[in-house]
Amino acid sequence: MKLLLIEDEKALATSIQNYFQRENFICEWAADYRTAVDKINIYRYDCVLVDLMLPDGDGLDAVRELKRNFPETGIIIISAKNSLDDRITGLNLGSDDYLTKPFHLSELNARVQAVIRRRSFQGSQQIRFGKIQIDPQEHLVLVDQQEIVLTRKEYDLLVYLIANKNRVLTKESIAEHLWGDDADLMDNFDFIYTHIKNLRKKLMDKGCPDYLKSIYGVGYKFSEQ
Amino acid sequence: MKLLERILKYQIITSLCVLTLGAVLFYLSVDYLIDREVNKELMRSKAKVSWQLRHIDELPVYILQLGDSLQLDQVRYPGQMAIVERKLFNEFENEYQPYRQLIFYERVEGAWYRVTISKLLAQRKQLLEAVVMTVTFIVALLLISLLLLNSWLSRRLWRPFYKTLRALDSYQVEQHEVLTFPKSHTVEFEQLNLSVTQFTDRLAATYQNLKEFTENASHEIQTPLAVILSKIEGLFQDESLKESQLVALSEISEAANRLAKLNQALLLLTKIENRQFLAGTEPISLVPIINRKLRDLEDLIEQREITVKTDIEPTGPVMHPALAEVLVNNLLTNAIRYNVNGGAIEITLNAGKLVVRNTGAPIHIEPELMFERFRKEGTHSASLGLGLALAKTICQVNGQTLTYETDGPWHILTVTW
């Protein structure tokens, strides 16, 4: 998978690049509008991450350029602008998602994977991890071909965990992924624990090994070993 | 009271004073002239009577005017000549009427006589009537012409002023609009229009600056925060870190997250206060917003065993949909956050009113103080303390009122529009 990151903040760009390299993605970086347009017109990308405020141009122009020439490329806007206008303009122009800075890298990762999955028409849209197989269109979860019934939150949690497999996920990032702005309604993260516990139990009941590890004081990690 | 009406009021008061004073002066001066004339006539009559008494034995009746009377009384000694006024009975009119009498003494054939010439003072009464009637007529004429002039002025002369006023009334700074007006022939209105134009021009520029500043500030603060958070997340993946380091990192991460949320909430608050959200154009129903929010919060409500009772009609105020969403969000999350486990929430929505009641721990300050920024009761560290301030500000810019009352265990937040 090949990504292009259009972002003028070097420190943030390196973090994002490092994160996706661990995912075995090729993540190229353009620090300004001119470089970004050059790269867009030479190479093909599966997904492009665009910051709206660039030193020499508007990220929305890059989105337009992409849509005109390569409509099949996934686009995610990452912006510090949280205004409704920008959000609507961005989505109307055909970007697939809009993420407001600051964000959790794990959240960005999950969204990039969702975009790529939605756009890969020829390839399989199934999510596979160990014994687990998920059909995102049907919201169907199978373990060893047996269906398990999950609540909406448990399903979201599982997809998020798999998207960020082999990584330490903080409780905050999980809470925010599941509850958005309402995440701060929880005075402690016991609540996440309830969902984690239920999910783990349902998976193990169907013969899954215990993929979920708790990392003390931090959060959880979903991995095969 | 309209300016023209106030001017008219003073005009009427002044004219009434001037007219009354004028009438009094007029009356006094004419009265003085008549008085002098009456005295002169009396003296002329006296001369005639004296002459007649000296030279003719009998007095002819015609020497005096009709209505006047002459009386001769024999006296022993003569007195001083005098002019007196007294009321005498008039047989023709059958009433008492004012008369002026000239009394003098004349010696005829050795005997003294007191001569009294009485003159009816009917003119004075007529004069008074004439003056009052004239003045009343002038006053009526003046009032009518003033009223007519006034309405004409308000229609013609003040038209540009009312036009400016209407334009100012419907002025919205969010539109970045500069008000311009057609040329007026009145110097003052021309000046007013010029000032308004310059003023709105400056206002639009300042507003634009402010908006840009707010957005730039948002960008500038969010970006370093994004860097901090992304670096922390990268560090979490480092397997060589010790547990204590991970815990410290986790705490840093929490604090940075909180800072980011705080910044976003403050920016939203500033944006609403700067009225960067346009006013709504039509009433929006709060029902779908409430239902969606309750669905989102469903598992939280369940986990805390809170009972939710709703009594909602499809109605809502005129406001920007995004703000309605924020308002409902804040009221409902507030009702959950400060609720007690096993508590209750009651949501009532009907025409002009949204009431959110929730059970909760008692608060120890004035409920209205809870609308202040960063005001928190208790130790809800996860809360930013901006939720109710945000709700209050939204209501303020949309012309709604938000009140906070407590009733035993119940906390009642009411939005009225």
mmCIF file of N, CA, C and O in Angstrom, chain B residues 163-219:
data_model
loop_
_atom_site.group_PDB
_atom_site.id
_atom_site.type_symbol
_atom_site.label_atom_id
_atom_site.label_comp_id
_atom_site.label_asym_id
_atom_site.label_seq_id
_atom_site.Cartn_x
_atom_site.Cartn_y
_atom_site.Cartn_z
ATOM 1 N N LYS B 163 -34.763 54.924 6.841
ATOM 2 C CA LYS B 163 -34.132 53.944 5.962
ATOM 3 C C LYS B 163 -32.821 53.464 6.587
ATOM 4 O O LYS B 163 -32.553 52.259 6.662
ATOM 5 N N THR B 164 -32.022 54.418 7.068
ATOM 6 C CA THR B 164 -30.751 54.086 7.720
ATOM 7 C C THR B 164 -31.006 53.210 8.934
ATOM 8 O O THR B 164 -30.317 52.226 9.175
ATOM 9 N N LEU B 165 -32.036 53.599 9.696
ATOM 10 C CA LEU B 165 -32.365 52.885 10.925
ATOM 11 C C LEU B 165 -32.723 51.424 10.621
ATOM 12 O O LEU B 165 -32.267 50.504 11.299
ATOM 13 N N ARG B 166 -33.534 51.236 9.581
ATOM 14 C CA ARG B 166 -33.929 49.876 9.211
ATOM 15 C C ARG B 166 -32.719 49.059 8.783
ATOM 16 O O ARG B 166 -32.570 47.898 9.159
ATOM 17 N N ALA B 167 -31.834 49.706 8.019
ATOM 18 C CA ALA B 167 -30.631 49.007 7.540
ATOM 19 C C ALA B 167 -29.779 48.576 8.732
ATOM 20 O O ALA B 167 -29.271 47.462 8.788
ATOM 21 N N LEU B 168 -29.639 49.468 9.727
ATOM 22 C CA LEU B 168 -28.834 49.162 10.914
ATOM 23 C C LEU B 168 -29.476 48.045 11.715
ATOM 24 O O LEU B 168 -28.799 47.193 12.272
ATOM 25 N N ASP B 169 -30.798 48.096 11.761
ATOM 26 C CA ASP B 169 -31.552 47.114 12.538
ATOM 27 C C ASP B 169 -31.320 45.704 12.021
ATOM 28 O O ASP B 169 -31.180 44.762 12.790
ATOM 29 N N SER B 170 -31.270 45.573 10.719
ATOM 30 C CA SER B 170 -31.146 44.227 10.148
ATOM 31 C C SER B 170 -29.686 43.900 9.846
ATOM 32 O O SER B 170 -29.392 42.931 9.171
ATOM 33 N N TYR B 171 -28.774 44.729 10.384
ATOM 34 C CA TYR B 171 -27.354 44.533 10.080
ATOM 35 C C TYR B 171 -26.812 43.313 10.807
ATOM 36 O O TYR B 171 -27.062 43.112 11.990
ATOM 37 N N GLN B 172 -26.091 42.475 10.086
ATOM 38 C CA GLN B 172 -25.463 41.307 10.702
ATOM 39 C C GLN B 172 -23.991 41.322 10.361
ATOM 40 O O GLN B 172 -23.609 41.291 9.195
ATOM 41 N N VAL B 173 -23.181 41.379 11.407
ATOM 42 C CA VAL B 173 -21.746 41.502 11.187
ATOM 43 C C VAL B 173 -21.197 40.235 10.520
ATOM 44 O O VAL B 173 -20.225 40.280 9.788
ATOM 45 N N GLU B 174 -21.916 39.097 10.744
ATOM 46 C CA GLU B 174 -21.432 37.843 10.177
ATOM 47 C C GLU B 174 -21.440 37.876 8.649
ATOM 48 O O GLU B 174 -20.766 37.092 7.998
ATOM 49 N N GLN B 175 -22.268 38.766 8.101
ATOM 50 C CA GLN B 175 -22.374 38.804 6.645
ATOM 51 C C GLN B 175 -21.231 39.583 6.014
ATOM 52 O O GLN B 175 -21.140 39.688 4.802
ATOM 53 N N HIS B 176 -20.356 40.175 6.835
ATOM 54 C CA HIS B 176 -19.245 41.004 6.356
ATOM 55 C C HIS B 176 -19.775 42.104 5.459
ATOM 56 O O HIS B 176 -19.199 42.437 4.436
ATOM 57 N N GLU B 177 -20.878 42.669 5.857
ATOM 58 C CA GLU B 177 -21.587 43.589 4.985
ATOM 59 C C GLU B 177 -21.155 45.025 5.307
ATOM 60 O O GLU B 177 -20.953 45.362 6.467
ATOM 61 N N VAL B 178 -20.986 45.870 4.278
ATOM 62 C CA VAL B 178 -20.752 47.297 4.489
ATOM 63 C C VAL B 178 -22.009 48.011 4.012
ATOM 64 O O VAL B 178 -22.441 47.831 2.871
ATOM 65 N N LEU B 179 -22.615 48.799 4.901
ATOM 66 C CA LEU B 179 -23.869 49.458 4.548
ATOM 67 C C LEU B 179 -23.589 50.714 3.726
ATOM 68 O O LEU B 179 -22.770 51.551 4.105
ATOM 69 N N THR B 180 -24.251 50.852 2.589
ATOM 70 C CA THR B 180 -24.135 52.094 1.803
ATOM 71 C C THR B 180 -25.537 52.634 1.568
ATOM 72 O O THR B 180 -26.509 51.874 1.520
ATOM 73 N N PHE B 181 -25.617 53.961 1.427
ATOM 74 C CA PHE B 181 -26.928 54.605 1.312
ATOM 75 C C PHE B 181 -26.944 55.569 0.133
ATOM 76 O O PHE B 181 -25.903 56.121 -0.232
ATOM 77 N N PRO B 182 -28.137 55.821 -0.459
ATOM 78 C CA PRO B 182 -28.224 56.856 -1.496
ATOM 79 C C PRO B 182 -28.004 58.233 -0.870
ATOM 80 O O PRO B 182 -28.152 58.413 0.334
ATOM 81 N N LYS B 183 -27.629 59.204 -1.720
ATOM 82 C CA LYS B 183 -27.309 60.529 -1.209
ATOM 83 C C LYS B 183 -28.544 61.183 -0.610
ATOM 84 O O LYS B 183 -29.645 61.074 -1.118
ATOM 85 N N SER B 184 -28.346 61.848 0.551
ATOM 86 C CA SER B 184 -29.451 62.553 1.192
ATOM 87 C C SER B 184 -29.204 64.051 1.054
ATOM 88 O O SER B 184 -28.064 64.504 0.992
ATOM 89 N N HIS B 185 -30.299 64.832 0.992
ATOM 90 C CA HIS B 185 -30.123 66.278 0.839
ATOM 91 C C HIS B 185 -29.943 66.976 2.173
ATOM 92 O O HIS B 185 -29.641 68.144 2.231
ATOM 93 N N THR B 186 -30.174 66.248 3.252
ATOM 94 C CA THR B 186 -30.017 66.835 4.580
ATOM 95 C C THR B 186 -28.593 66.570 5.067
ATOM 96 O O THR B 186 -28.120 65.440 5.009
ATOM 97 N N VAL B 187 -27.940 67.642 5.525
ATOM 98 C CA VAL B 187 -26.533 67.532 5.926
ATOM 99 C C VAL B 187 -26.360 66.495 7.031
ATOM 100 O O VAL B 187 -25.485 65.636 6.977
ATOM 101 N N GLU B 188 -27.255 66.544 8.047
ATOM 102 C CA GLU B 188 -27.113 65.653 9.195
ATOM 103 C C GLU B 188 -27.255 64.193 8.774
ATOM 104 O O GLU B 188 -26.497 63.332 9.209
ATOM 105 N N PHE B 189 -28.239 63.917 7.925
ATOM 106 C CA PHE B 189 -28.464 62.539 7.497
ATOM 107 C C PHE B 189 -27.310 62.055 6.637
ATOM 108 O O PHE B 189 -26.898 60.902 6.708
ATOM 109 N N GLU B 190 -26.805 62.967 5.812
ATOM 110 C CA GLU B 190 -25.672 62.625 4.966
ATOM 111 C C GLU B 190 -24.482 62.236 5.847
ATOM 112 O O GLU B 190 -23.802 61.248 5.600
ATOM 113 N N GLN B 191 -24.280 63.029 6.930
ATOM 114 C CA GLN B 191 -23.186 62.744 7.869
ATOM 115 C C GLN B 191 -23.404 61.400 8.559
ATOM 116 O O GLN B 191 -22.485 60.593 8.689
ATOM 117 N N LEU B 192 -24.640 61.192 8.990
ATOM 118 C CA LEU B 192 -24.985 59.939 9.683
ATOM 119 C C LEU B 192 -24.694 58.741 8.775
ATOM 120 O O LEU B 192 -24.032 57.788 9.178
ATOM 121 N N ASN B 193 -25.169 58.831 7.529
ATOM 122 C CA ASN B 193 -24.979 57.730 6.600
ATOM 123 C C ASN B 193 -23.514 57.469 6.341
ATOM 124 O O ASN B 193 -23.067 56.324 6.264
ATOM 125 N N LEU B 194 -22.763 58.579 6.224
ATOM 126 C CA LEU B 194 -21.323 58.455 5.978
ATOM 127 C C LEU B 194 -20.662 57.747 7.157
ATOM 128 O O LEU B 194 -19.849 56.829 6.984
ATOM 129 N N SER B 195 -21.050 58.154 8.383
ATOM 130 C CA SER B 195 -20.463 57.541 9.582
ATOM 131 C C SER B 195 -20.813 56.068 9.647
ATOM 132 O O SER B 195 -19.966 55.239 9.956
ATOM 133 N N VAL B 196 -22.085 55.755 9.352
ATOM 134 C CA VAL B 196 -22.517 54.351 9.411
ATOM 135 C C VAL B 196 -21.737 53.528 8.397
ATOM 136 O O VAL B 196 -21.266 52.435 8.690
ATOM 137 N N THR B 197 -21.560 54.081 7.208
ATOM 138 C CA THR B 197 -20.813 53.369 6.173
ATOM 139 C C THR B 197 -19.380 53.097 6.632
ATOM 140 O O THR B 197 -18.884 51.973 6.550
ATOM 141 N N GLN B 198 -18.734 54.152 7.159
ATOM 142 C CA GLN B 198 -17.353 53.979 7.618
ATOM 143 C C GLN B 198 -17.289 52.994 8.769
ATOM 144 O O GLN B 198 -16.402 52.137 8.837
ATOM 145 N N PHE B 199 -18.268 53.112 9.660
ATOM 146 C CA PHE B 199 -18.304 52.259 10.845
ATOM 147 C C PHE B 199 -18.446 50.784 10.459
ATOM 148 O O PHE B 199 -17.698 49.929 10.924
ATOM 149 N N THR B 200 -19.396 50.502 9.568
ATOM 150 C CA THR B 200 -19.608 49.100 9.179
ATOM 151 C C THR B 200 -18.418 48.590 8.373
ATOM 152 O O THR B 200 -18.092 47.410 8.425
ATOM 153 N N ASP B 201 -17.777 49.491 7.653
ATOM 154 C CA ASP B 201 -16.589 49.117 6.896
ATOM 155 C C ASP B 201 -15.505 48.636 7.865
ATOM 156 O O ASP B 201 -14.916 47.562 7.690
ATOM 157 N N ARG B 202 -15.264 49.446 8.916
ATOM 158 C CA ARG B 202 -14.257 49.081 9.923
ATOM 159 C C ARG B 202 -14.653 47.790 10.623
ATOM 160 O O ARG B 202 -13.838 46.919 10.879
ATOM 161 N N LEU B 203 -15.953 47.710 10.924
ATOM 162 C CA LEU B 203 -16.473 46.544 11.646
ATOM 163 C C LEU B 203 -16.229 45.263 10.839
ATOM 164 O O LEU B 203 -15.772 44.256 11.380
ATOM 165 N N ALA B 204 -16.536 45.326 9.566
ATOM 166 C CA ALA B 204 -16.369 44.146 8.714
ATOM 167 C C ALA B 204 -14.897 43.740 8.674
ATOM 168 O O ALA B 204 -14.567 42.556 8.756
ATOM 169 N N ALA B 205 -14.016 44.747 8.582
ATOM 170 C CA ALA B 205 -12.574 44.455 8.523
ATOM 171 C C ALA B 205 -12.108 43.832 9.837
ATOM 172 O O ALA B 205 -11.405 42.816 9.853
ATOM 173 N N THR B 206 -12.537 44.443 10.957
ATOM 174 C CA THR B 206 -12.137 43.936 12.269
ATOM 175 C C THR B 206 -12.648 42.528 12.485
ATOM 176 O O THR B 206 -11.940 41.658 12.984
ATOM 177 N N TYR B 207 -13.893 42.316 12.071
ATOM 178 C CA TYR B 207 -14.507 41.011 12.250
ATOM 179 C C TYR B 207 -13.743 39.954 11.469
ATOM 180 O O TYR B 207 -13.465 38.866 11.969
ATOM 181 N N GLN B 208 -13.393 40.321 10.246
ATOM 182 C CA GLN B 208 -12.645 39.396 9.393
ATOM 183 C C GLN B 208 -11.306 39.051 10.059
ATOM 184 O O GLN B 208 -10.914 37.888 10.122
ATOM 185 N N ASN B 209 -10.646 40.087 10.602
ATOM 186 C CA ASN B 209 -9.362 39.877 11.283
ATOM 187 C C ASN B 209 -9.509 38.919 12.446
ATOM 188 O O ASN B 209 -8.722 38.013 12.632
ATOM 189 N N LEU B 210 -10.550 39.189 13.227
ATOM 190 C CA LEU B 210 -10.791 38.395 14.430
ATOM 191 C C LEU B 210 -11.020 36.938 14.054
ATOM 192 O O LEU B 210 -10.483 36.026 14.682
ATOM 193 N N LYS B 211 -11.819 36.752 13.027
ATOM 194 C CA LYS B 211 -12.149 35.407 12.597
ATOM 195 C C LYS B 211 -10.887 34.682 12.144
ATOM 196 O O LYS B 211 -10.647 33.530 12.496
ATOM 197 N N GLU B 212 -10.083 35.424 11.381
ATOM 198 C CA GLU B 212 -8.835 34.812 10.925
ATOM 199 C C GLU B 212 -7.931 34.495 12.093
ATOM 200 O O GLU B 212 -7.294 33.452 12.139
ATOM 201 N N PHE B 213 -7.912 35.434 13.050
ATOM 202 C CA PHE B 213 -7.047 35.212 14.212
ATOM 203 C C PHE B 213 -7.479 33.958 14.971
ATOM 204 O O PHE B 213 -6.664 33.120 15.331
ATOM 205 N N THR B 214 -8.782 33.841 15.200
ATOM 206 C CA THR B 214 -9.295 32.677 15.928
ATOM 207 C C THR B 214 -8.904 31.387 15.218
ATOM 208 O O THR B 214 -8.461 30.433 15.843
ATOM 209 N N GLU B 215 -9.076 31.403 13.900
ATOM 210 C CA GLU B 215 -8.771 30.186 13.159
ATOM 211 C C GLU B 215 -7.279 29.895 13.166
ATOM 212 O O GLU B 215 -6.855 28.747 13.311
ATOM 213 N N ASN B 216 -6.490 30.974 13.020
ATOM 214 C CA ASN B 216 -5.042 30.768 13.032
ATOM 215 C C ASN B 216 -4.583 30.269 14.391
ATOM 216 O O ASN B 216 -3.742 29.386 14.480
ATOM 217 N N ALA B 217 -5.179 30.854 15.446
ATOM 218 C CA ALA B 217 -4.814 30.428 16.800
ATOM 219 C C ALA B 217 -5.115 28.951 16.960
ATOM 220 O O ALA B 217 -4.304 28.184 17.493
ATOM 221 N N SER B 218 -6.285 28.557 16.461
ATOM 222 C CA SER B 218 -6.671 27.153 16.532
ATOM 223 C C SER B 218 -5.634 26.282 15.846
ATOM 224 O O SER B 218 -5.145 25.305 16.385
ATOM 225 N N HIS B 219 -5.255 26.711 14.650
ATOM 226 C CA HIS B 219 -4.286 25.942 13.879
ATOM 227 C C HIS B 219 -2.953 25.869 14.627
ATOM 228 O O HIS B 219 -2.369 24.803 14.773
#
